[in-house]
XYZ file of C-alpha atoms in Angstrom:
351
model
C 1.055 -23.737 8.368
C -0.276 -20.192 7.852
C -0.743 -19.908 11.622
C 2.821 -20.854 12.325
C 4.199 -18.604 9.701
C 1.949 -15.785 10.963
C 3.695 -16.112 14.441
C 6.981 -15.741 12.937
C 5.997 -12.782 10.841
C 4.621 -11.087 14.059
C 7.791 -11.750 15.721
C 9.734 -10.085 12.886
C 7.619 -6.935 13.027
C 8.201 -6.898 16.765
C 12.028 -7.139 16.241
C 11.688 -4.362 13.482
C 9.834 -1.947 15.745
C 12.534 -2.803 18.439
C 15.237 -1.862 16.096
C 13.518 1.295 15.013
C 13.002 2.325 18.574
C 16.547 1.385 19.740
C 18.308 4.627 18.447
C 17.356 8.089 17.599
C 18.748 10.908 15.495
C 21.645 11.596 18.071
C 22.342 7.917 18.655
C 21.153 8.059 22.231
C 20.291 4.877 24.136
C 17.300 2.742 23.602
C 14.156 4.448 24.555
C 11.184 2.053 25.183
C 12.660 -0.274 22.751
C 11.469 -3.597 24.355
C 7.880 -2.256 25.046
C 7.785 -0.972 21.562
C 8.722 -4.244 20.124
C 6.257 -6.383 22.210
C 3.345 -3.862 21.432
C 4.070 -4.157 17.688
C 4.256 -8.077 17.698
C 0.886 -8.170 19.635
C -0.616 -5.707 17.249
C 0.577 -7.525 14.069
C -0.739 -10.875 15.590
C -4.400 -9.447 15.603
C -4.631 -6.967 12.904
C -7.127 -7.948 10.224
C -4.848 -7.183 7.450
C -2.725 -9.963 8.656
C -5.369 -12.296 9.869
C -7.096 -12.546 6.394
C -3.949 -14.477 5.221
C -3.053 -16.245 8.305
C -5.975 -18.236 9.591
C -5.067 -22.032 10.365
C -6.696 -24.198 7.934
C -6.346 -21.934 4.816
C -3.586 -21.391 2.691
C -2.420 -18.622 0.264
C 1.059 -17.571 -1.159
C 0.620 -14.544 0.944
C 0.624 -16.730 4.058
C 4.338 -17.386 3.509
C 5.151 -14.226 1.888
C 4.378 -11.904 4.694
C 7.016 -13.797 6.785
C 9.465 -13.605 4.111
C 8.714 -9.847 3.610
C 8.995 -8.977 7.294
C 11.999 -10.901 7.676
C 13.738 -9.222 4.800
C 12.812 -5.819 6.138
C 14.122 -6.525 9.845
C 17.421 -7.827 8.498
C 18.027 -5.002 6.192
C 17.298 -2.618 8.908
C 19.374 -4.669 11.356
C 22.270 -4.431 8.890
C 22.212 -0.788 9.334
C 22.559 -0.502 13.073
C 26.197 0.443 12.830
C 29.155 0.152 10.690
C 30.094 -3.297 11.956
C 26.781 -4.904 11.200
C 26.788 -4.669 7.505
C 27.216 -8.579 7.165
C 23.706 -9.058 8.217
C 22.787 -7.783 4.779
C 24.004 -11.305 3.507
C 21.126 -12.832 5.712
C 18.760 -10.181 4.249
C 19.685 -11.396 0.883
C 18.896 -15.049 1.564
C 15.511 -13.877 3.190
C 14.789 -11.752 0.062
C 15.656 -14.886 -2.276
C 13.003 -16.898 -0.237
C 10.590 -14.179 -0.804
C 11.254 -14.260 -4.558
C 10.721 -17.997 -4.416
C 7.121 -17.969 -2.678
C 5.342 -14.702 -4.165
C 5.368 -12.447 -7.042
C 5.206 -9.485 -4.784
C 8.848 -9.671 -4.224
C 9.136 -6.824 -6.756
C 7.484 -4.526 -4.053
C 9.855 -5.743 -1.678
C 13.045 -5.062 -3.628
C 11.833 -1.620 -4.730
C 11.112 -0.901 -1.059
C 14.739 -1.622 -0.008
C 16.023 0.134 -3.108
C 13.945 3.226 -2.365
C 15.270 3.309 1.131
C 18.856 2.938 0.086
C 18.506 5.582 -2.313
C 16.886 7.845 0.227
C 19.843 7.352 2.682
C 22.047 8.806 0.085
C 19.822 11.848 -0.325
C 19.710 12.352 3.362
C 23.394 12.483 3.604
C 23.369 8.938 5.660
C 25.769 7.030 3.048
C 28.475 4.972 4.410
C 30.693 2.140 3.644
C 28.548 -0.019 5.994
C 25.362 0.960 4.181
C 27.057 0.432 0.812
C 28.144 -3.290 1.917
C 24.705 -4.080 3.337
C 22.842 -3.144 0.164
C 25.339 -4.650 -2.132
C 25.246 -7.946 -0.145
C 21.449 -8.055 -0.202
C 21.118 -7.183 -3.770
C 23.907 -9.315 -5.241
C 22.838 -12.654 -3.112
C 19.137 -12.174 -3.432
C 19.079 -11.209 -7.027
C 21.894 -13.545 -8.033
C 20.186 -16.607 -6.456
C 16.920 -15.709 -8.029
C 18.393 -15.395 -11.499
C 20.551 -18.644 -10.939
C 17.888 -20.920 -9.554
C 14.398 -19.699 -10.295
C 13.488 -20.259 -13.899
C 10.192 -17.992 -13.692
C 12.476 -15.101 -12.650
C 15.335 -15.520 -15.268
C 16.923 -12.272 -16.232
C 14.036 -10.011 -15.570
C 15.802 -8.256 -12.734
C 18.207 -6.927 -15.167
C 15.494 -6.337 -17.878
C 12.398 -5.317 -16.475
C 11.358 -1.772 -15.902
C 9.663 -2.726 -12.505
C 13.002 -3.874 -11.033
C 15.233 -1.298 -12.843
C 15.040 1.056 -9.992
C 16.961 -1.160 -7.293
C 19.662 -1.997 -10.201
C 20.110 1.667 -10.741
C 20.707 2.282 -6.922
C 23.106 -0.855 -6.684
C 25.234 0.804 -9.646
C 25.069 4.192 -8.191
C 26.208 2.671 -4.890
C 29.381 1.218 -6.620
C 30.215 4.623 -8.127
C 29.799 6.425 -4.941
C 32.012 4.003 -3.210
C 34.601 4.275 -5.996
C 34.484 8.094 -5.246
C 34.943 7.491 -1.512
C 37.800 5.111 -2.090
C 39.657 7.808 -4.128
C 38.819 10.451 -1.557
C 40.322 8.352 1.419
C 43.360 7.161 -0.705
C 44.320 10.653 -1.902
C 43.014 12.430 1.215
C 40.952 14.962 -1.023
C 39.198 17.918 0.175
C 35.480 18.665 -0.155
C 35.902 20.590 -3.404
C 38.259 18.119 -4.951
C 35.789 15.152 -3.881
C 33.016 16.771 -5.665
C 35.271 17.089 -8.784
C 35.829 13.341 -8.773
C 32.107 12.639 -8.234
C 31.012 14.790 -11.207
C 33.793 13.033 -13.296
C 32.802 9.463 -12.478
C 28.994 10.149 -12.648
C 29.258 12.009 -15.953
C 31.162 9.026 -17.478
C 28.894 6.458 -16.085
C 25.903 8.428 -17.398
C 27.488 8.531 -20.885
C 28.173 4.812 -20.886
C 24.564 4.088 -19.589
C 23.190 6.178 -22.283
C 25.205 4.478 -24.954
C 23.965 1.039 -23.793
C 20.284 2.104 -23.591
C 20.659 3.455 -27.138
C 21.896 0.090 -28.356
C 19.742 -2.259 -26.364
C 16.241 -0.327 -26.408
C 15.514 -0.988 -30.058
C 16.235 -4.717 -29.699
C 13.525 -5.017 -27.078
C 15.965 -5.847 -24.239
C 13.964 -3.820 -21.610
C 10.534 -5.418 -20.888
C 7.441 -3.225 -20.479
C 5.393 -2.626 -17.268
C 2.918 -5.264 -16.579
C -0.805 -4.405 -16.935
C -1.261 -4.594 -12.994
C 1.625 -2.300 -12.338
C 0.400 0.274 -14.856
C -3.011 0.178 -13.190
C -1.290 1.130 -9.950
C 0.705 3.851 -11.396
C -1.511 5.355 -14.060
C -4.973 6.796 -13.200
C -7.737 4.655 -14.890
C -10.401 2.203 -13.743
C -9.417 -0.909 -15.832
C -6.278 -2.815 -16.379
C -7.228 -4.596 -19.427
C -7.354 -7.921 -17.813
C -10.926 -9.059 -17.233
C -9.888 -11.363 -14.361
C -8.142 -8.599 -12.524
C -10.965 -6.126 -13.098
C -13.672 -8.474 -11.914
C -12.035 -9.110 -8.514
C -13.355 -6.881 -5.581
C -10.018 -6.986 -3.890
C -8.620 -5.379 -7.037
C -10.462 -2.174 -6.671
C -9.422 1.038 -5.057
C -9.508 1.137 -1.325
C -11.729 3.476 0.607
C -11.698 4.696 4.249
C -14.229 1.947 5.406
C -11.909 -0.671 3.916
C -8.922 0.863 5.719
C -10.683 0.627 9.188
C -12.043 -2.850 8.356
C -8.537 -4.090 7.718
C -6.456 -2.070 10.116
C -9.067 -1.112 12.793
C -7.642 0.992 15.638
C -4.173 1.341 14.405
C -5.588 3.761 11.869
C -5.707 6.136 14.638
C -2.539 4.944 16.649
C 0.002 4.365 13.910
C 0.102 8.226 13.045
C 1.316 8.795 16.618
C 4.128 6.168 16.007
C 4.990 8.012 12.798
C 5.369 11.303 14.658
C 7.709 9.598 17.315
C 9.792 8.228 14.235
C 10.057 11.727 12.760
C 11.276 13.252 15.962
C 13.686 10.241 16.749
C 15.016 10.150 13.162
C 17.540 7.268 12.531
C 18.295 5.047 9.475
C 15.933 2.557 10.689
C 13.136 5.076 11.509
C 13.553 6.619 7.895
C 12.578 3.231 6.581
C 9.238 3.040 8.563
C 8.373 6.498 7.449
C 9.065 5.587 3.909
C 7.427 2.283 4.185
C 4.206 3.887 5.372
C 4.079 6.440 2.793
C 4.613 3.947 -0.180
C 2.473 1.260 1.002
C -0.378 3.724 1.801
C -0.215 5.028 -1.798
C -0.284 1.563 -3.278
C -3.076 0.086 -1.067
C -5.215 3.134 -2.079
C -5.000 1.722 -5.557
C -6.075 -1.698 -4.714
C -7.759 -3.138 -1.610
C -5.730 -6.188 -1.735
C -2.332 -4.482 -1.186
C -3.589 -3.261 2.262
C -1.878 -6.535 3.464
C 1.500 -4.652 2.521
C 0.427 -1.871 4.657
C -0.249 -4.134 7.676
C 3.325 -4.583 8.870
C 4.441 -1.210 8.625
C 1.300 0.129 10.528
C 1.669 -2.424 13.320
C 5.343 -1.474 13.740
C 4.254 2.341 14.023
C 1.450 1.402 16.308
C 3.642 -0.651 18.549
C 6.197 2.319 18.745
C 3.243 4.515 19.773
C 1.848 2.292 22.221
C 5.251 1.121 23.755
C 6.454 4.726 24.049
C 3.260 5.608 25.843
C 3.509 2.703 28.076
C 7.084 3.500 28.971
C 6.551 7.056 29.588
C 3.528 6.238 31.879
C 5.344 3.676 33.875
C 8.345 5.902 34.494
C 6.043 8.901 35.443
C 4.431 6.537 38.073
C 7.772 5.418 39.317
C 9.255 8.971 39.519
C 6.048 9.977 41.418
C 6.060 7.237 43.859
C 9.850 7.706 44.474
C 9.424 11.485 45.095
C 6.507 10.540 47.548
C 8.687 8.002 49.408
C 11.696 10.362 49.674
C 9.338 13.113 51.001
C 8.032 10.761 53.778
C 11.428 9.570 54.567
C 12.807 13.061 55.080
C 9.572 14.110 57.322
C 10.184 10.907 59.761
C 13.760 11.852 59.998
C 13.025 15.276 61.426
C 13.876 15.303 65.444
C 11.812 16.939 68.139
C 14.297 19.605 68.634
C 14.096 20.534 64.936
C 10.276 20.469 65.287
């Protein structure tokens, strides 16, 4: 089973890299997208960070979780391709629900998507399509998890670890309300900002009142010891089992090379390509690389979260280089053939 799921995870990473390479900051046509996708899938299939949880004959929850995680990321990015692809967010929500069912690391996946959705607003890339995509993913994924998984229960609406995506979801509703008012009344820029200030001020006042009422009752759950260990600088989590496992210790450069190998040097080139060909999809890879690198530095085990992103970036670097090299060769060959044809067409009188 792990080997089959690993093959599917590799395919999802290839599709993710293909989607990220398909458009750039000016919406230009695909550049080396097929090559990037194939290269990323190949890298994901052999990178040690993935192999350690995908060996045939073994089994761990991460064997299934990586497939669900990469599937959620790909479908989320696919839903952002254009304003008409927002419906793919529903498929992303179903994949996220599967992720919740198989691994406790679903919190990272939800926060990763939530961070990207929030970043799109800050980058001025909010649109109705993005709003629909994120709303579908959050409502379907979280709603199914609350309704069908007793171990999850109401924690998505109470746990501080999952409060960020909830805030982003509510913020998206407020932004869309403002956009609807703007379109309906054909408001100018100054009037639109006035509406936004009024809506968000009222929402902030109401949220503050609810927090004031609910906080003393213990409604909001605290951060778990493991999450505190990732965010706060100290050496022990307080859990003897967690502290005694080697995989739960901070990572070092030797371990990064052990689990990522050559992509430690290739992925930065893919990151650079993504920066210069900036888009909604590429911004996700950039953010994913930064966040997963931070958390993996706190715990060796979390390098497994870094593997898909680094594989996608390495695939973009390799695919772009291959595409450029092949076209340089084709252009050179074509120019030589053209020059040869021209010389053979010269008549004796011209000589």
